[in-house]
mmCIF file of C-alpha atoms and ligand atoms in Angstrom:
data_model
loop_
_atom_site.group_PDB
_atom_site.id
_atom_site.type_symbol
_atom_site.label_atom_id
_atom_site.label_comp_id
_atom_site.label_asym_id
_atom_site.label_seq_id
_atom_site.Cartn_x
_atom_site.Cartn_y
_atom_site.Cartn_z
ATOM 1 C CA MET A 18 45.129 -55.669 72.058
ATOM 2 C CA PRO A 19 42.970 -53.810 69.491
ATOM 3 C CA GLU A 20 39.559 -55.320 68.905
ATOM 4 C CA GLU A 21 39.405 -57.418 65.734
ATOM 5 C CA ALA A 22 37.431 -55.790 62.916
ATOM 6 C CA PRO A 23 34.247 -57.700 62.038
ATOM 7 C CA PHE A 24 34.497 -60.306 59.295
ATOM 8 C CA VAL A 25 33.618 -59.112 55.797
ATOM 9 C CA PRO A 26 32.127 -62.218 54.178
ATOM 10 C CA PRO A 27 32.789 -63.016 50.514
ATOM 11 C CA LEU A 28 29.012 -63.333 50.110
ATOM 12 C CA ASP A 29 26.011 -63.471 52.411
ATOM 13 C CA VAL A 30 23.107 -65.621 51.266
ATOM 14 C CA LYS A 31 21.223 -65.309 54.541
ATOM 15 C CA ALA A 32 21.262 -61.507 54.566
ATOM 16 C CA GLN A 33 19.900 -61.544 51.029
ATOM 17 C CA LEU A 34 16.976 -63.695 52.145
ATOM 18 C CA GLU A 35 16.109 -61.366 55.036
ATOM 19 C CA PRO A 36 13.569 -59.016 53.342
ATOM 20 C CA HIS A 37 11.851 -62.060 51.791
ATOM 21 C CA ARG A 38 11.923 -64.317 54.832
ATOM 22 C CA GLU A 39 8.189 -64.133 55.616
ATOM 23 C CA ALA A 40 7.099 -64.401 51.969
ATOM 24 C CA VAL A 41 9.387 -67.394 51.471
ATOM 25 C CA LYS A 42 8.064 -69.120 54.598
ATOM 26 C CA GLU A 43 4.506 -68.565 53.431
ATOM 27 C CA ALA A 44 5.257 -69.833 49.921
ATOM 28 C CA ILE A 45 6.862 -72.969 51.334
ATOM 29 C CA ALA A 46 3.887 -73.516 53.659
ATOM 30 C CA ASN A 47 1.535 -73.159 50.682
ATOM 31 C CA VAL A 48 3.471 -75.779 48.747
ATOM 32 C CA LEU A 49 3.313 -78.125 51.745
ATOM 33 C CA GLU A 50 -0.435 -77.603 51.924
ATOM 34 C CA SER A 51 -0.926 -78.075 48.181
ATOM 35 C CA GLY A 52 0.391 -81.618 48.192
ATOM 36 C CA VAL A 53 2.163 -80.964 44.870
ATOM 37 C CA TYR A 54 5.862 -81.255 45.655
ATOM 38 C CA VAL A 55 7.466 -81.795 42.277
ATOM 39 C CA LEU A 56 6.889 -79.554 39.214
ATOM 40 C CA GLY A 57 3.275 -78.284 39.375
ATOM 41 C CA PRO A 58 1.822 -74.755 39.190
ATOM 42 C CA GLU A 59 4.595 -72.949 41.102
ATOM 43 C CA VAL A 60 7.268 -74.353 38.794
ATOM 44 C CA GLU A 61 5.166 -73.625 35.708
ATOM 45 C CA ALA A 62 4.598 -70.038 36.826
ATOM 46 C CA PHE A 63 8.309 -69.632 37.491
ATOM 47 C CA GLU A 64 9.101 -70.950 34.010
ATOM 48 C CA THR A 65 6.820 -68.350 32.427
ATOM 49 C CA GLU A 66 8.196 -65.541 34.586
ATOM 50 C CA PHE A 67 11.863 -66.419 34.108
ATOM 51 C CA ALA A 68 11.444 -66.787 30.331
ATOM 52 C CA ALA A 69 9.882 -63.294 30.327
ATOM 53 C CA PHE A 70 12.761 -61.933 32.427
ATOM 54 C CA CYS A 71 15.225 -63.251 29.841
ATOM 55 C CA GLY A 72 13.088 -62.069 26.930
ATOM 56 C CA ALA A 73 12.919 -65.680 25.723
ATOM 57 C CA GLU A 74 10.021 -67.848 24.592
ATOM 58 C CA HIS A 75 10.579 -70.929 26.736
ATOM 59 C CA CYS A 76 12.055 -71.947 30.056
ATOM 60 C CA VAL A 77 12.249 -75.546 31.258
ATOM 61 C CA ALA A 78 13.016 -75.706 34.963
ATOM 62 C CA VAL A 79 15.266 -78.543 36.153
ATOM 63 C CA ASN A 80 17.037 -79.642 39.311
ATOM 64 C CA SER A 81 20.472 -78.065 38.667
ATOM 65 C CA GLY A 82 22.600 -76.168 36.204
ATOM 66 C CA THR A 83 24.610 -79.333 35.654
ATOM 67 C CA SER A 84 21.440 -81.168 34.578
ATOM 68 C CA ALA A 85 20.529 -78.277 32.265
ATOM 69 C CA LEU A 86 23.923 -78.558 30.564
ATOM 70 C CA HIS A 87 23.580 -82.334 30.229
ATOM 71 C CA LEU A 88 20.117 -81.952 28.698
ATOM 72 C CA THR A 89 21.350 -79.545 26.024
ATOM 73 C CA MET A 90 23.839 -82.166 24.864
ATOM 74 C CA ARG A 91 20.955 -84.621 24.422
ATOM 75 C CA LEU A 92 18.841 -81.958 22.704
ATOM 76 C CA TYR A 93 21.491 -81.550 20.008
ATOM 77 C CA ASP A 94 21.972 -85.329 19.741
ATOM 78 C CA ILE A 95 25.590 -85.072 20.794
ATOM 79 C CA GLY A 96 27.285 -88.371 21.581
ATOM 80 C CA PRO A 97 30.389 -90.533 21.170
ATOM 81 C CA GLY A 98 32.736 -89.307 18.447
ATOM 82 C CA ASP A 99 31.470 -85.722 18.679
ATOM 83 C CA GLU A 100 33.413 -82.750 19.974
ATOM 84 C CA VAL A 101 32.164 -79.829 22.038
ATOM 85 C CA ILE A 102 34.286 -76.699 22.420
ATOM 86 C CA ILE A 103 34.512 -75.208 25.910
ATOM 87 C CA PRO A 104 36.867 -72.897 27.808
ATOM 88 C CA PRO A 105 39.405 -74.589 30.127
ATOM 89 C CA TYR A 106 38.842 -71.901 32.734
ATOM 90 C CA THR A 107 35.343 -72.671 34.027
ATOM 91 C CA PHE A 108 33.434 -74.675 36.599
ATOM 92 C CA ALA A 109 33.712 -78.431 36.010
ATOM 93 C CA ALA A 110 30.046 -78.872 35.044
ATOM 94 C CA THR A 111 30.682 -77.154 31.694
ATOM 95 C CA ALA A 112 33.052 -80.004 30.833
ATOM 96 C CA TRP A 113 30.821 -82.687 32.342
ATOM 97 C CA ALA A 114 28.148 -81.943 29.737
ATOM 98 C CA PRO A 115 30.003 -83.448 26.733
ATOM 99 C CA SER A 116 31.577 -86.123 28.962
ATOM 100 C CA TYR A 117 28.170 -87.329 30.236
ATOM 101 C CA VAL A 118 27.099 -88.160 26.666
ATOM 102 C CA GLY A 119 30.412 -89.746 25.654
ATOM 103 C CA ALA A 120 31.530 -86.766 23.547
ATOM 104 C CA THR A 121 34.937 -85.093 23.874
ATOM 105 C CA PRO A 122 35.405 -81.690 25.467
ATOM 106 C CA VAL A 123 37.793 -79.689 23.282
ATOM 107 C CA PHE A 124 39.342 -76.708 24.985
ATOM 108 C CA ALA A 125 39.767 -73.282 23.434
ATOM 109 C CA GLU A 126 41.593 -70.410 25.117
ATOM 110 C CA ILE A 127 39.806 -67.560 26.864
ATOM 111 C CA ASP A 128 40.056 -63.838 26.215
ATOM 112 C CA GLU A 129 42.460 -62.224 28.664
ATOM 113 C CA ALA A 130 40.196 -59.283 29.495
ATOM 114 C CA THR A 131 36.824 -61.007 29.956
ATOM 115 C CA PHE A 132 37.776 -64.612 30.952
ATOM 116 C CA CYS A 133 35.271 -65.804 28.319
ATOM 117 C CA LEU A 134 35.945 -67.878 25.169
ATOM 118 C CA ASP A 135 38.109 -66.161 22.561
ATOM 119 C CA PRO A 136 36.249 -66.565 19.238
ATOM 120 C CA LYS A 137 39.566 -66.727 17.317
ATOM 121 C CA ALA A 138 40.691 -69.661 19.447
ATOM 122 C CA VAL A 139 37.295 -71.322 18.973
ATOM 123 C CA GLU A 140 37.589 -70.984 15.204
ATOM 124 C CA LYS A 141 40.944 -72.789 15.285
ATOM 125 C CA ALA A 142 39.481 -75.578 17.436
ATOM 126 C CA ILE A 143 36.555 -76.369 15.096
ATOM 127 C CA THR A 144 36.844 -79.696 13.258
ATOM 128 C CA PRO A 145 34.327 -81.724 11.221
ATOM 129 C CA LYS A 146 33.464 -83.487 14.511
ATOM 130 C CA THR A 147 32.475 -80.282 16.345
ATOM 131 C CA LYS A 148 28.781 -80.306 17.265
ATOM 132 C CA ALA A 149 28.519 -77.408 19.710
ATOM 133 C CA VAL A 150 30.271 -74.579 21.508
ATOM 134 C CA ILE A 151 29.454 -73.890 25.157
ATOM 135 C CA ALA A 152 30.067 -70.216 25.843
ATOM 136 C CA VAL A 153 30.421 -69.575 29.580
ATOM 137 C CA HIS A 154 29.436 -66.097 30.748
ATOM 138 C CA LEU A 155 32.051 -66.255 33.464
ATOM 139 C CA TYR A 156 31.747 -64.173 36.634
ATOM 140 C CA GLY A 157 28.620 -62.509 35.180
ATOM 141 C CA HIS A 158 30.208 -61.124 32.002
ATOM 142 C CA PRO A 159 28.593 -62.223 28.720
ATOM 143 C CA ALA A 160 30.832 -64.128 26.322
ATOM 144 C CA ASP A 161 31.257 -62.693 22.831
ATOM 145 C CA THR A 162 28.207 -64.527 21.494
ATOM 146 C CA GLU A 163 28.007 -62.132 18.533
ATOM 147 C CA ALA A 164 31.263 -63.449 17.074
ATOM 148 C CA LEU A 165 30.660 -66.984 18.373
ATOM 149 C CA GLY A 166 27.121 -67.041 16.980
ATOM 150 C CA ALA A 167 28.349 -66.043 13.515
ATOM 151 C CA LEU A 168 31.030 -68.731 13.699
ATOM 152 C CA CYS A 169 28.587 -71.417 14.814
ATOM 153 C CA LYS A 170 26.121 -70.482 12.095
ATOM 154 C CA LYS A 171 28.855 -70.675 9.460
ATOM 155 C CA HIS A 172 29.815 -74.177 10.592
ATOM 156 C CA GLY A 173 26.277 -75.401 11.322
ATOM 157 C CA ILE A 174 26.932 -76.082 15.007
ATOM 158 C CA ALA A 175 24.976 -75.198 18.127
ATOM 159 C CA LEU A 176 25.855 -72.304 20.420
ATOM 160 C CA ILE A 177 24.944 -73.091 24.016
ATOM 161 C CA GLU A 178 25.207 -70.515 26.763
ATOM 162 C CA ASP A 179 26.435 -71.564 30.178
ATOM 163 C CA ALA A 180 24.665 -68.701 31.934
ATOM 164 C CA ALA A 181 24.954 -70.210 35.423
ATOM 165 C CA GLN A 182 26.656 -67.032 36.646
ATOM 166 C CA ALA A 183 24.931 -64.496 34.441
ATOM 167 C CA HIS A 184 21.192 -64.072 35.099
ATOM 168 C CA GLY A 185 20.325 -60.717 33.532
ATOM 169 C CA ALA A 186 23.721 -60.076 31.895
ATOM 170 C CA ARG A 187 23.370 -58.385 28.512
ATOM 171 C CA LEU A 188 25.144 -58.107 25.224
ATOM 172 C CA GLY A 189 23.988 -55.605 22.623
ATOM 173 C CA GLY A 190 20.870 -55.008 24.745
ATOM 174 C CA GLN A 191 19.865 -58.674 24.751
ATOM 175 C CA SER A 192 19.758 -60.821 27.857
ATOM 176 C CA ALA A 193 21.662 -63.982 28.624
ATOM 177 C CA GLY A 194 19.295 -66.772 27.710
ATOM 178 C CA THR A 195 18.736 -65.328 24.228
ATOM 179 C CA LEU A 196 22.345 -65.034 23.066
ATOM 180 C CA GLY A 197 22.677 -68.544 21.660
ATOM 181 C CA ASP A 198 20.492 -71.477 20.599
ATOM 182 C CA ALA A 199 19.830 -72.625 24.161
ATOM 183 C CA ALA A 200 21.006 -71.411 27.552
ATOM 184 C CA CYS A 201 21.661 -73.162 30.862
ATOM 185 C CA PHE A 202 21.096 -71.459 34.191
ATOM 186 C CA SER A 203 21.880 -72.520 37.738
ATOM 187 C CA PHE A 204 19.922 -71.378 40.784
ATOM 188 C CA TYR A 205 22.390 -72.731 43.316
ATOM 189 C CA PRO A 206 22.067 -70.629 46.517
ATOM 190 C CA THR A 207 25.164 -68.509 45.818
ATOM 191 C CA LYS A 208 24.064 -67.500 42.322
ATOM 192 C CA ASN A 209 22.619 -64.111 41.298
ATOM 193 C CA LEU A 210 19.171 -65.721 41.335
ATOM 194 C CA PRO A 211 19.282 -68.199 44.228
ATOM 195 C CA ALA A 212 16.973 -71.056 45.145
ATOM 196 C CA CYS A 213 16.836 -72.432 48.681
ATOM 197 C CA GLY A 214 18.558 -75.554 47.386
ATOM 198 C CA GLU A 215 19.464 -76.893 43.976
ATOM 199 C CA GLY A 216 17.860 -75.647 40.770
ATOM 200 C CA GLY A 217 18.501 -74.921 37.124
ATOM 201 C CA ALA A 218 16.821 -74.192 33.803
ATOM 202 C CA VAL A 219 17.152 -74.492 30.058
ATOM 203 C CA VAL A 220 16.005 -71.357 28.235
ATOM 204 C CA THR A 221 15.436 -71.192 24.477
ATOM 205 C CA ASN A 222 13.346 -69.653 21.717
ATOM 206 C CA ASP A 223 13.013 -73.029 19.998
ATOM 207 C CA ALA A 224 9.587 -74.538 20.764
ATOM 208 C CA ALA A 225 10.465 -78.045 19.573
ATOM 209 C CA LEU A 226 13.654 -78.058 21.616
ATOM 210 C CA ALA A 227 11.781 -76.899 24.741
ATOM 211 C CA ASP A 228 9.141 -79.550 24.237
ATOM 212 C CA ARG A 229 11.734 -82.327 23.976
ATOM 213 C CA CYS A 230 13.560 -80.878 26.979
ATOM 214 C CA ARG A 231 10.377 -81.066 29.075
ATOM 215 C CA ALA A 232 10.110 -84.748 28.270
ATOM 216 C CA LEU A 233 13.797 -85.516 28.823
ATOM 217 C CA ARG A 234 13.799 -83.956 32.300
ATOM 218 C CA ASN A 235 10.830 -86.173 33.193
ATOM 219 C CA HIS A 236 11.988 -89.688 32.275
ATOM 220 C CA GLY A 237 11.651 -89.030 28.546
ATOM 221 C CA SER A 238 7.889 -89.004 28.762
ATOM 222 C CA HIS A 239 5.217 -86.570 27.633
ATOM 223 C CA ARG A 240 2.588 -88.983 28.880
ATOM 224 C CA ARG A 241 3.086 -90.841 32.153
ATOM 225 C CA TYR A 242 4.539 -94.347 31.705
ATOM 226 C CA PHE A 243 5.064 -93.809 27.966
ATOM 227 C CA HIS A 244 8.696 -93.149 27.102
ATOM 228 C CA ASP A 245 9.736 -91.711 23.751
ATOM 229 C CA GLU A 246 13.420 -91.831 24.637
ATOM 230 C CA VAL A 247 15.651 -92.587 27.608
ATOM 231 C CA GLY A 248 15.246 -89.661 29.969
ATOM 232 C CA TYR A 249 16.197 -88.478 33.441
ATOM 233 C CA ASN A 250 14.658 -87.411 36.698
ATOM 234 C CA TYR A 251 15.810 -83.789 36.423
ATOM 235 C CA ARG A 252 12.537 -82.204 37.618
ATOM 236 C CA MET A 253 12.488 -79.040 39.702
ATOM 237 C CA GLU A 254 10.900 -79.316 43.150
ATOM 238 C CA ALA A 255 7.803 -77.183 43.759
ATOM 239 C CA VAL A 256 9.384 -75.464 46.767
ATOM 240 C CA GLN A 257 12.259 -74.212 44.622
ATOM 241 C CA GLY A 258 9.837 -72.887 42.005
ATOM 242 C CA ALA A 259 7.882 -71.026 44.699
ATOM 243 C CA VAL A 260 11.037 -69.516 46.257
ATOM 244 C CA LEU A 261 12.504 -68.588 42.881
ATOM 245 C CA ARG A 262 9.321 -66.713 41.957
ATOM 246 C CA ILE A 263 9.768 -64.520 45.016
ATOM 247 C CA HIS A 264 13.495 -63.985 44.447
ATOM 248 C CA LEU A 265 12.984 -63.228 40.754
ATOM 249 C CA LYS A 266 11.099 -60.075 41.739
ATOM 250 C CA SER A 267 14.322 -58.774 43.311
ATOM 251 C CA LEU A 268 16.788 -59.970 40.699
ATOM 252 C CA ALA A 269 17.012 -56.684 38.767
ATOM 253 C CA GLN A 270 17.517 -54.768 42.000
ATOM 254 C CA TRP A 271 20.123 -57.273 43.264
ATOM 255 C CA ASN A 272 22.020 -57.058 39.974
ATOM 256 C CA ALA A 273 21.903 -53.262 40.140
ATOM 257 C CA ALA A 274 23.349 -53.397 43.673
ATOM 258 C CA ARG A 275 26.189 -55.626 42.449
ATOM 259 C CA GLN A 276 26.837 -53.255 39.538
ATOM 260 C CA ARG A 277 26.955 -50.244 41.847
ATOM 261 C CA LEU A 278 29.455 -51.998 44.110
ATOM 262 C CA ALA A 279 31.504 -53.006 41.070
ATOM 263 C CA ARG A 280 31.664 -49.403 39.858
ATOM 264 C CA ARG A 281 32.774 -48.362 43.333
ATOM 265 C CA TYR A 282 35.533 -51.001 43.351
ATOM 266 C CA LEU A 283 36.633 -49.940 39.862
ATOM 267 C CA GLU A 284 36.877 -46.330 40.982
ATOM 268 C CA THR A 285 38.557 -46.896 44.338
ATOM 269 C CA LEU A 286 41.018 -49.554 43.169
ATOM 270 C CA LYS A 287 42.050 -47.956 39.902
ATOM 271 C CA GLU A 288 45.305 -46.562 41.323
ATOM 272 C CA THR A 289 46.415 -49.966 42.612
ATOM 273 C CA PRO A 290 48.451 -52.391 40.471
ATOM 274 C CA LEU A 291 45.550 -54.885 40.408
ATOM 275 C CA LEU A 292 44.208 -55.908 37.042
ATOM 276 C CA LEU A 293 40.512 -55.051 37.318
ATOM 277 C CA PRO A 294 37.475 -56.534 35.546
ATOM 278 C CA TRP A 295 36.686 -55.031 32.189
ATOM 279 C CA GLU A 296 33.422 -54.907 30.266
ATOM 280 C CA ALA A 297 33.583 -55.490 26.511
ATOM 281 C CA ASP A 298 31.839 -53.105 24.110
ATOM 282 C CA GLY A 299 28.064 -53.530 24.387
ATOM 283 C CA ALA A 300 28.417 -55.933 27.320
ATOM 284 C CA GLU A 301 26.726 -55.482 30.676
ATOM 285 C CA SER A 302 28.116 -57.704 33.416
ATOM 286 C CA VAL A 303 25.990 -58.628 36.418
ATOM 287 C CA TYR A 304 29.113 -59.119 38.542
ATOM 288 C CA HIS A 305 28.352 -62.520 39.945
ATOM 289 C CA LEU A 306 31.899 -62.071 41.196
ATOM 290 C CA PHE A 307 34.313 -59.157 41.227
ATOM 291 C CA THR A 308 37.509 -60.813 40.120
ATOM 292 C CA VAL A 309 40.867 -59.047 40.278
ATOM 293 C CA ARG A 310 44.237 -60.335 39.137
ATOM 294 C CA HIS A 311 47.799 -59.904 40.347
ATOM 295 C CA PRO A 312 50.992 -62.008 40.226
ATOM 296 C CA GLU A 313 51.221 -61.667 44.017
ATOM 297 C CA ALA A 314 47.683 -62.945 44.562
ATOM 298 C CA GLU A 315 48.824 -65.472 47.166
ATOM 299 C CA THR A 316 50.475 -62.850 49.393
ATOM 300 C CA LEU A 317 47.573 -60.444 48.986
ATOM 301 C CA CYS A 318 45.208 -63.208 50.133
ATOM 302 C CA GLU A 319 47.330 -63.748 53.245
ATOM 303 C CA GLN A 320 46.909 -60.062 54.009
ATOM 304 C CA LEU A 321 43.135 -60.177 53.440
ATOM 305 C CA LYS A 322 42.923 -63.121 55.848
ATOM 306 C CA LYS A 323 44.832 -61.163 58.487
ATOM 307 C CA GLU A 324 42.431 -58.249 58.052
ATOM 308 C CA ASN A 325 39.440 -60.578 58.507
ATOM 309 C CA ILE A 326 38.252 -60.129 54.941
ATOM 310 C CA GLY A 327 36.678 -63.030 53.095
ATOM 311 C CA PHE A 328 37.399 -63.880 49.463
ATOM 312 C CA SER A 329 37.264 -66.859 47.163
ATOM 313 C CA ARG A 330 39.622 -68.159 44.515
ATOM 314 C CA HIS A 331 38.427 -70.147 41.589
ATOM 315 C CA TYR A 332 39.253 -71.929 39.526
ATOM 316 C CA PRO A 333 42.678 -72.958 40.912
ATOM 317 C CA ARG A 334 43.290 -75.616 38.258
ATOM 318 C CA PRO A 335 41.934 -75.198 34.732
ATOM 319 C CA MET A 336 39.999 -78.159 33.359
ATOM 320 C CA HIS A 337 42.637 -79.241 30.795
ATOM 321 C CA LEU A 338 45.029 -79.955 33.695
ATOM 322 C CA GLN A 339 42.541 -81.865 35.876
ATOM 323 C CA PRO A 340 43.401 -85.553 36.434
ATOM 324 C CA CYS A 341 39.946 -86.579 35.193
ATOM 325 C CA TYR A 342 40.925 -85.303 31.742
ATOM 326 C CA ALA A 343 44.487 -86.694 31.716
ATOM 327 C CA GLU A 344 43.506 -88.903 28.781
ATOM 328 C CA LEU A 345 43.127 -85.796 26.611
ATOM 329 C CA GLY A 346 46.922 -85.445 26.872
ATOM 330 C CA HIS A 347 47.196 -81.786 27.781
ATOM 331 C CA LYS A 348 50.166 -80.285 29.591
ATOM 332 C CA GLU A 349 51.021 -77.069 31.352
ATOM 333 C CA GLY A 350 51.524 -74.282 28.844
ATOM 334 C CA ASP A 351 48.756 -75.441 26.470
ATOM 335 C CA PHE A 352 46.422 -72.620 27.560
ATOM 336 C CA PRO A 353 48.643 -69.953 29.155
ATOM 337 C CA ILE A 354 45.912 -67.339 29.655
ATOM 338 C CA SER A 355 43.684 -69.807 31.516
ATOM 339 C CA GLU A 356 46.644 -71.060 33.538
ATOM 340 C CA ALA A 357 47.701 -67.529 34.533
ATOM 341 C CA ALA A 358 44.099 -66.696 35.498
ATOM 342 C CA SER A 359 43.957 -69.768 37.726
ATOM 343 C CA GLN A 360 47.069 -68.579 39.575
ATOM 344 C CA GLN A 361 46.343 -64.889 39.787
ATOM 345 C CA CYS A 362 42.607 -64.418 40.317
ATOM 346 C CA ILE A 363 40.991 -63.366 43.571
ATOM 347 C CA ASN A 364 37.246 -62.858 43.975
ATOM 348 C CA LEU A 365 36.690 -59.898 46.271
ATOM 349 C CA PRO A 366 33.537 -59.761 48.402
ATOM 350 C CA ILE A 367 30.497 -58.665 46.411
ATOM 351 C CA PHE A 368 26.859 -59.349 47.265
ATOM 352 C CA PRO A 369 23.661 -57.280 47.033
ATOM 353 C CA THR A 370 23.489 -56.424 50.747
ATOM 354 C CA MET A 371 27.144 -55.459 51.069
ATOM 355 C CA THR A 372 27.516 -52.068 52.732
ATOM 356 C CA ASP A 373 29.845 -49.277 51.641
ATOM 357 C CA GLU A 374 31.542 -49.632 54.998
ATOM 358 C CA GLN A 375 32.297 -53.296 54.334
ATOM 359 C CA GLN A 376 33.567 -52.437 50.885
ATOM 360 C CA ASN A 377 35.752 -49.630 52.231
ATOM 361 C CA ARG A 378 37.454 -52.169 54.514
ATOM 362 C CA VAL A 379 38.329 -54.319 51.505
ATOM 363 C CA VAL A 380 39.627 -51.357 49.523
ATOM 364 C CA GLU A 381 41.670 -50.067 52.472
ATOM 365 C CA ALA A 382 43.274 -53.473 53.017
ATOM 366 C CA ILE A 383 44.278 -53.699 49.365
ATOM 367 C CA ARG A 384 45.615 -50.156 49.224
ATOM 368 C CA THR A 385 47.656 -50.737 52.383
ATOM 369 C CA PHE A 386 49.034 -53.963 50.938
ATOM 370 C CA PHE A 387 50.335 -52.202 47.842
ATOM 371 C CA ALA A 388 51.595 -49.181 49.788
ATOM 372 C CA ARG A 389 53.817 -51.393 51.948
HETATM 373 C C1 PLP B 9 29.807 -71.787 35.103
HETATM 374 C C2 PLP B 9 28.956 -72.817 35.779
HETATM 375 N N1 PLP B 9 28.415 -73.812 35.062
HETATM 376 C C3 PLP B 9 27.634 -74.747 35.609
HETATM 377 C C4 PLP B 9 27.352 -74.748 36.956
HETATM 378 C C5 PLP B 9 26.552 -75.878 37.529
HETATM 379 O O1 PLP B 9 25.403 -75.478 38.174
HETATM 380 P P1 PLP B 9 24.805 -76.346 39.417
HETATM 381 O O2 PLP B 9 25.715 -76.153 40.561
HETATM 382 O O3 PLP B 9 23.454 -75.754 39.614
HETATM 383 O O4 PLP B 9 24.727 -77.759 38.952
HETATM 384 C C6 PLP B 9 27.866 -73.718 37.751
HETATM 385 C C7 PLP B 9 27.532 -73.633 39.189
HETATM 386 O O5 PLP B 9 28.139 -73.994 40.092
HETATM 387 C C8 PLP B 9 28.702 -72.747 37.162
HETATM 388 O O6 PLP B 9 29.232 -71.768 37.895
#
């Protein structure tokens, strides 16, 4: 029997840590020694450095991307009776944000080529109750925040970026984090900028907003035991700040590695019937994922499994069809582009330490599948 080819993982967080292992260990040991385990100088330094990376004025580090999204709803005083426009095809946390504050998530269809909100659909979804739009930079590709920003300005509503998958992505030369009024990042270990645990941030150029955000993440208090408003314990741990500072130094290089692999996929898969990712004019994706589409996605995945090639598939059910939002009364067919994406998308392996050899295996398997 021929020897099985080694597994090509969909991502490899441990391999990515390898060159930083000693520095990370030392940084963690320093935090342990310092006795400051929550917020503190490491987190503050990370906030300054990440804001600079984004080209933004302020960064408020929190304990997850989900918390960051929740905080932005509070920062724009969104609550019961308000509506927030989001794409149906996204991670659940985008929808949780309005739900957490008692507002209603209102879905607007995505653009077929980029998987991000279609500004024309957003315009149709705006009502007098709309308070904000959350533009998700899905899979690392920036949403059309130029058109969305103009729309939001016209209607006097906030544009919030869900940049959980898009650290360093650009549109018109500007980085995610500066493309709306406030941006939410996640540093979950699989993200382009990973923590060694949970982490997130709100990034903005608005000093007053950042100041209020700092209080809200810390029990609504600027001064200990004095509470201006009801807040949360959404503080970042010192260890995560210390690790993120080290990883941030490699982020540009990691993104460049992803982009190189993406270009290679685009070149080597162009003759196949797969629908490949596409970058809009002026957009620079950081390829958090390399997502391809095909009506026979299910069968192709079976083949990838047989060839010992990892992949992921999300999101298999768009948010408007999730049982938790049944009360919104949506049905199949309401957002056909999102629904087709949920059936047809496959995320091929892509991660900064992926070798050309590993990638060739993926390409070969796909070519063979379509040549059958
Ligand atoms: C698009 C999107 N939004 C929000 C989140 C939530 O981030 P976290 O997992 O850090 O809470 C994620 C991450 O999983 C995400 O991918």
